[in-house]
Structure formats: structure tokens, C-alpha cells
């Protein structure tokens, strides 16, 4: 008697798992964002995926490609962590430093042209898309004077990601 009940229960659970689930929608009717976890092993892939995406956008606008610069990336990483500590997305460090100060501290000898920041749960490509929707952040990405790019992030344990992109000449 227990065996037929167990088989029926397993069958019912199996069929329930096959039912497509509806995405949870927000008030705007769009699916709510899903938690995006950055894998520990995906750092280089993510940086080059962002670089390729930025360069595709730059090419389409007639700008020359940029290269990933380790000093600008170090400045971006420092600021991403610091924004998390401050729990606010803004361009000044907890010590009062500006983007120019942070770029100088890491020894970058070029000119810092602009910095884009974001506090989100979205992927790097979704964040780039949001930057491209705003004239001021789009101008940073497409600045024709840029030859170098720094890109980094900090992800909190709750999944929130603090992104920083810096362009330099």
C-alpha cells in the first residue's frame, strides 16, 4: 500500500516540476531583476566582455577602441569597494578624494576623462546599457579622446554590485 502511494507522490511532484513558472512581475509589468552572482573565476572574462562591448559601441560611433589599463582598473576597484562602504553611489571617496585624486594615486600619467558609477543588481552589460541611455554617462563611454579604460566592481554578500568605469587618454 505504501509503495503505490509513494509512486503516485513522486509522479505528482515530477509533473509539478515540469510546469513552466511565471516570472514575477514588477509594477511596470516587466520581470523583476534576478540576483546576479559574479563568479570568483570570471573576473578577467567579465573585464574583457565589458571592454569588447564598450569598443563595439565606440566603433559604431566612430571612436577608436580603448585598451584595458591596470592602473585605471585599480582606481576603479578602490572606488567600487569604497562606495559599498559608504553605501551610496557617488564620485567622491570616503576620504574626500575625487576621481582625479584616485587616478593620480595609482600612478596613471594620462588624463582622467570621466568616471561612470552604478549601484545595481544587474550584469555588467545591463549596466553599460543603462549608462548608454543617459547623455552624460554615454559621453564618458564614447569620448573620442579616450585610449584607456579601467573597469571594476565590488559585490556585497546580499548581491548588490557597485560598478566603476574610468576612461583616460
PDB file of C-alpha atoms in Angstrom:
ATOM      1  CA  UNK A   1       0.000   0.000   0.000  1.00  0.00           C
ATOM      2  CA  UNK A   2       2.836   2.422   0.813  1.00  0.00           C
ATOM      3  CA  UNK A   3       4.608   1.722  -2.458  1.00  0.00           C
ATOM      4  CA  UNK A   4       1.692   2.815  -4.763  1.00  0.00           C
ATOM      5  CA  UNK A   5       1.246   5.984  -2.678  1.00  0.00           C
ATOM      6  CA  UNK A   6       4.957   6.754  -2.894  1.00  0.00           C
ATOM      7  CA  UNK A   7       4.934   6.232  -6.669  1.00  0.00           C
ATOM      8  CA  UNK A   8       1.891   8.481  -7.051  1.00  0.00           C
ATOM      9  CA  UNK A   9       3.516  11.198  -4.906  1.00  0.00           C
ATOM     10  CA  UNK A  10       6.793  11.071  -6.846  1.00  0.00           C
ATOM     11  CA  UNK A  11       4.880  11.240 -10.141  1.00  0.00           C
ATOM     12  CA  UNK A  12       2.868  14.253  -8.974  1.00  0.00           C
ATOM     13  CA  UNK A  13       5.998  16.083  -7.838  1.00  0.00           C
ATOM     14  CA  UNK A  14       7.745  15.299 -11.111  1.00  0.00           C
ATOM     15  CA  UNK A  15       4.861  16.690 -13.140  1.00  0.00           C
ATOM     16  CA  UNK A  16       4.693  19.792 -10.960  1.00  0.00           C
ATOM     17  CA  UNK A  17       8.376  20.454 -11.660  1.00  0.00           C
ATOM     18  CA  UNK A  18       7.662  20.411 -15.404  1.00  0.00           C
ATOM     19  CA  UNK A  19       5.079  23.180 -15.169  1.00  0.00           C
ATOM     20  CA  UNK A  20       6.522  26.442 -16.512  1.00  0.00           C
ATOM     21  CA  UNK A  21       6.763  29.074 -13.817  1.00  0.00           C
ATOM     22  CA  UNK A  22       5.589  32.616 -14.428  1.00  0.00           C
ATOM     23  CA  UNK A  23       8.245  35.276 -13.863  1.00  0.00           C
ATOM     24  CA  UNK A  24       7.445  37.611 -11.015  1.00  0.00           C
ATOM     25  CA  UNK A  25       6.480  40.962 -12.486  1.00  0.00           C
ATOM     26  CA  UNK A  26       7.039  44.399 -11.044  1.00  0.00           C
ATOM     27  CA  UNK A  27       4.522  47.271 -11.037  1.00  0.00           C
ATOM     28  CA  UNK A  28       5.703  48.288 -14.512  1.00  0.00           C
ATOM     29  CA  UNK A  29       4.800  44.859 -15.908  1.00  0.00           C
ATOM     30  CA  UNK A  30       8.455  43.917 -16.513  1.00  0.00           C
ATOM     31  CA  UNK A  31      10.089  40.884 -14.874  1.00  0.00           C
ATOM     32  CA  UNK A  32      11.748  41.713 -11.577  1.00  0.00           C
ATOM     33  CA  UNK A  33      15.549  41.558 -11.654  1.00  0.00           C
ATOM     34  CA  UNK A  34      17.147  38.295 -10.651  1.00  0.00           C
ATOM     35  CA  UNK A  35      20.139  38.119  -8.386  1.00  0.00           C
ATOM     36  CA  UNK A  36      23.304  38.103 -10.486  1.00  0.00           C
ATOM     37  CA  UNK A  37      26.263  36.478  -8.761  1.00  0.00           C
ATOM     38  CA  UNK A  38      29.695  37.228 -10.149  1.00  0.00           C
ATOM     39  CA  UNK A  39      31.762  34.031 -10.160  1.00  0.00           C
ATOM     40  CA  UNK A  40      35.171  34.266  -8.481  1.00  0.00           C
ATOM     41  CA  UNK A  41      36.799  32.814 -11.579  1.00  0.00           C
ATOM     42  CA  UNK A  42      35.071  35.165 -14.025  1.00  0.00           C
ATOM     43  CA  UNK A  43      36.951  38.415 -13.337  1.00  0.00           C
ATOM     44  CA  UNK A  44      39.103  38.518 -16.478  1.00  0.00           C
ATOM     45  CA  UNK A  45      36.273  37.287 -18.688  1.00  0.00           C
ATOM     46  CA  UNK A  46      33.965  39.972 -17.338  1.00  0.00           C
ATOM     47  CA  UNK A  47      36.507  42.751 -17.827  1.00  0.00           C
ATOM     48  CA  UNK A  48      37.144  41.728 -21.422  1.00  0.00           C
ATOM     49  CA  UNK A  49      33.430  41.247 -22.118  1.00  0.00           C
ATOM     50  CA  UNK A  50      32.905  44.842 -20.956  1.00  0.00           C
ATOM     51  CA  UNK A  51      35.900  46.045 -22.978  1.00  0.00           C
ATOM     52  CA  UNK A  52      34.558  44.326 -26.112  1.00  0.00           C
ATOM     53  CA  UNK A  53      31.098  45.814 -25.528  1.00  0.00           C
ATOM     54  CA  UNK A  54      32.494  49.322 -24.985  1.00  0.00           C
ATOM     55  CA  UNK A  55      34.679  49.045 -28.094  1.00  0.00           C
ATOM     56  CA  UNK A  56      31.728  47.849 -30.212  1.00  0.00           C
ATOM     57  CA  UNK A  57      29.753  50.914 -29.099  1.00  0.00           C
ATOM     58  CA  UNK A  58      32.754  53.178 -29.706  1.00  0.00           C
ATOM     59  CA  UNK A  59      33.280  51.719 -33.176  1.00  0.00           C
ATOM     60  CA  UNK A  60      29.630  52.310 -34.075  1.00  0.00           C
ATOM     61  CA  UNK A  61      30.008  55.956 -33.029  1.00  0.00           C
ATOM     62  CA  UNK A  62      33.259  56.472 -34.961  1.00  0.00           C
ATOM     63  CA  UNK A  63      35.561  56.453 -31.895  1.00  0.00           C
ATOM     64  CA  UNK A  64      38.783  54.469 -31.695  1.00  0.00           C
ATOM     65  CA  UNK A  65      38.947  51.389 -29.445  1.00  0.00           C
ATOM     66  CA  UNK A  66      40.302  51.653 -25.900  1.00  0.00           C
ATOM     67  CA  UNK A  67      42.530  49.218 -24.038  1.00  0.00           C
ATOM     68  CA  UNK A  68      42.103  47.943 -20.507  1.00  0.00           C
ATOM     69  CA  UNK A  69      44.559  49.781 -18.265  1.00  0.00           C
ATOM     70  CA  UNK A  70      45.672  48.147 -14.989  1.00  0.00           C
ATOM     71  CA  UNK A  71      46.158  51.464 -13.173  1.00  0.00           C
ATOM     72  CA  UNK A  72      42.706  52.783 -14.101  1.00  0.00           C
ATOM     73  CA  UNK A  73      41.255  49.388 -13.166  1.00  0.00           C
ATOM     74  CA  UNK A  74      42.952  49.612  -9.757  1.00  0.00           C
ATOM     75  CA  UNK A  75      41.434  53.080  -9.210  1.00  0.00           C
ATOM     76  CA  UNK A  76      38.014  51.730 -10.276  1.00  0.00           C
ATOM     77  CA  UNK A  77      38.290  48.754  -7.901  1.00  0.00           C
ATOM     78  CA  UNK A  78      39.212  51.008  -4.985  1.00  0.00           C
ATOM     79  CA  UNK A  79      36.234  53.241  -5.649  1.00  0.00           C
ATOM     80  CA  UNK A  80      33.787  50.347  -6.072  1.00  0.00           C
ATOM     81  CA  UNK A  81      34.762  48.986  -2.635  1.00  0.00           C
ATOM     82  CA  UNK A  82      34.605  52.465  -1.114  1.00  0.00           C
ATOM     83  CA  UNK A  83      31.108  53.150  -2.468  1.00  0.00           C
ATOM     84  CA  UNK A  84      29.981  49.913  -0.839  1.00  0.00           C
ATOM     85  CA  UNK A  85      31.453  51.002   2.494  1.00  0.00           C
ATOM     86  CA  UNK A  86      29.739  54.400   2.183  1.00  0.00           C
ATOM     87  CA  UNK A  87      26.554  52.704   0.937  1.00  0.00           C
ATOM     88  CA  UNK A  88      25.980  55.358  -1.694  1.00  0.00           C
ATOM     89  CA  UNK A  89      26.864  55.728  -5.359  1.00  0.00           C
ATOM     90  CA  UNK A  90      28.774  58.948  -5.779  1.00  0.00           C
ATOM     91  CA  UNK A  91      32.050  60.106  -7.236  1.00  0.00           C
ATOM     92  CA  UNK A  92      33.818  61.069  -4.009  1.00  0.00           C
ATOM     93  CA  UNK A  93      35.719  58.704  -1.762  1.00  0.00           C
ATOM     94  CA  UNK A  94      35.163  58.343   1.967  1.00  0.00           C
ATOM     95  CA  UNK A  95      38.405  60.309   2.421  1.00  0.00           C
ATOM     96  CA  UNK A  96      37.096  63.155   0.224  1.00  0.00           C
ATOM     97  CA  UNK A  97      39.066  62.012  -2.823  1.00  0.00           C
ATOM     98  CA  UNK A  98      37.851  62.843  -6.315  1.00  0.00           C
ATOM     99  CA  UNK A  99      38.167  60.564  -9.358  1.00  0.00           C
ATOM    100  CA  UNK A 100      41.216  62.609 -10.396  1.00  0.00           C
ATOM    101  CA  UNK A 101      42.830  62.030  -6.983  1.00  0.00           C
ATOM    102  CA  UNK A 102      42.255  58.261  -7.194  1.00  0.00           C
ATOM    103  CA  UNK A 103      43.726  58.052 -10.698  1.00  0.00           C
ATOM    104  CA  UNK A 104      46.812  60.013  -9.617  1.00  0.00           C
ATOM    105  CA  UNK A 105      47.258  57.779  -6.534  1.00  0.00           C
ATOM    106  CA  UNK A 106      47.628  54.665  -8.701  1.00  0.00           C
ATOM    107  CA  UNK A 107      50.263  56.378 -10.871  1.00  0.00           C
ATOM    108  CA  UNK A 108      48.230  56.898 -14.050  1.00  0.00           C
ATOM    109  CA  UNK A 109      50.103  59.534 -16.069  1.00  0.00           C
ATOM    110  CA  UNK A 110      47.353  60.316 -18.575  1.00  0.00           C
ATOM    111  CA  UNK A 111      44.311  62.477 -18.056  1.00  0.00           C
ATOM    112  CA  UNK A 112      41.206  61.066 -16.391  1.00  0.00           C
ATOM    113  CA  UNK A 113      38.391  61.905 -18.811  1.00  0.00           C
ATOM    114  CA  UNK A 114      35.377  60.569 -16.942  1.00  0.00           C
ATOM    115  CA  UNK A 115      34.022  58.082 -14.455  1.00  0.00           C
ATOM    116  CA  UNK A 116      30.745  56.153 -14.579  1.00  0.00           C
ATOM    117  CA  UNK A 117      29.390  54.506 -11.444  1.00  0.00           C
ATOM    118  CA  UNK A 118      26.398  52.356 -10.635  1.00  0.00           C
ATOM    119  CA  UNK A 119      24.739  50.607  -7.716  1.00  0.00           C
ATOM    120  CA  UNK A 120      22.677  47.710  -9.029  1.00  0.00           C
ATOM    121  CA  UNK A 121      21.899  44.008  -9.078  1.00  0.00           C
ATOM    122  CA  UNK A 122      22.304  43.895 -12.887  1.00  0.00           C
ATOM    123  CA  UNK A 123      25.035  42.415 -15.047  1.00  0.00           C
ATOM    124  CA  UNK A 124      27.882  44.471 -16.450  1.00  0.00           C
ATOM    125  CA  UNK A 125      26.262  44.547 -19.897  1.00  0.00           C
ATOM    126  CA  UNK A 126      22.907  45.685 -18.461  1.00  0.00           C
ATOM    127  CA  UNK A 127      24.760  48.380 -16.524  1.00  0.00           C
ATOM    128  CA  UNK A 128      26.535  49.524 -19.693  1.00  0.00           C
ATOM    129  CA  UNK A 129      23.136  49.674 -21.393  1.00  0.00           C
ATOM    130  CA  UNK A 130      21.827  51.920 -18.611  1.00  0.00           C
ATOM    131  CA  UNK A 131      24.884  54.172 -18.959  1.00  0.00           C
ATOM    132  CA  UNK A 132      24.254  54.432 -22.700  1.00  0.00           C
ATOM    133  CA  UNK A 133      20.690  55.660 -22.058  1.00  0.00           C
ATOM    134  CA  UNK A 134      21.901  58.803 -20.237  1.00  0.00           C
ATOM    135  CA  UNK A 135      23.717  61.559 -22.194  1.00  0.00           C
ATOM    136  CA  UNK A 136      26.342  62.307 -19.516  1.00  0.00           C
ATOM    137  CA  UNK A 137      27.382  58.690 -18.905  1.00  0.00           C
ATOM    138  CA  UNK A 138      27.147  57.847 -22.627  1.00  0.00           C
ATOM    139  CA  UNK A 139      29.560  60.733 -23.318  1.00  0.00           C
ATOM    140  CA  UNK A 140      32.108  59.141 -20.963  1.00  0.00           C
ATOM    141  CA  UNK A 141      31.933  55.795 -22.782  1.00  0.00           C
ATOM    142  CA  UNK A 142      32.132  57.370 -26.260  1.00  0.00           C
ATOM    143  CA  UNK A 143      34.674  60.138 -25.539  1.00  0.00           C
ATOM    144  CA  UNK A 144      36.810  60.251 -28.709  1.00  0.00           C
ATOM    145  CA  UNK A 145      39.883  61.307 -26.703  1.00  0.00           C
ATOM    146  CA  UNK A 146      39.884  58.091 -24.647  1.00  0.00           C
ATOM    147  CA  UNK A 147      42.540  55.458 -25.258  1.00  0.00           C
ATOM    148  CA  UNK A 148      42.438  53.644 -21.890  1.00  0.00           C
ATOM    149  CA  UNK A 149      39.675  52.190 -19.766  1.00  0.00           C
ATOM    150  CA  UNK A 150      39.558  50.947 -16.198  1.00  0.00           C
ATOM    151  CA  UNK A 151      36.692  48.741 -15.093  1.00  0.00           C
ATOM    152  CA  UNK A 152      35.982  47.069 -11.761  1.00  0.00           C
ATOM    153  CA  UNK A 153      33.256  46.184  -9.278  1.00  0.00           C
ATOM    154  CA  UNK A 154      32.545  45.102  -5.755  1.00  0.00           C
ATOM    155  CA  UNK A 155      29.737  42.666  -4.968  1.00  0.00           C
ATOM    156  CA  UNK A 156      28.274  42.596  -1.476  1.00  0.00           C
ATOM    157  CA  UNK A 157      27.106  39.373   0.155  1.00  0.00           C
ATOM    158  CA  UNK A 158      23.470  40.406  -0.486  1.00  0.00           C
ATOM    159  CA  UNK A 159      24.218  40.532  -4.228  1.00  0.00           C
ATOM    160  CA  UNK A 160      24.336  44.316  -4.700  1.00  0.00           C
ATOM    161  CA  UNK A 161      27.063  45.294  -7.155  1.00  0.00           C
ATOM    162  CA  UNK A 162      28.964  48.570  -7.212  1.00  0.00           C
ATOM    163  CA  UNK A 163      30.366  49.208 -10.720  1.00  0.00           C
ATOM    164  CA  UNK A 164      33.015  51.746 -11.727  1.00  0.00           C
ATOM    165  CA  UNK A 165      34.261  52.534 -15.243  1.00  0.00           C
ATOM    166  CA  UNK A 166      37.001  55.129 -15.805  1.00  0.00           C
ATOM    167  CA  UNK A 167      38.197  56.494 -19.157  1.00  0.00           C
ATOM    168  CA  UNK A 168      41.578  58.137 -19.704  1.00  0.00           C
ATOM    169  CA  UNK A 169      43.739  59.464 -22.534  1.00  0.00           C
TER     170      UNK A 169
END
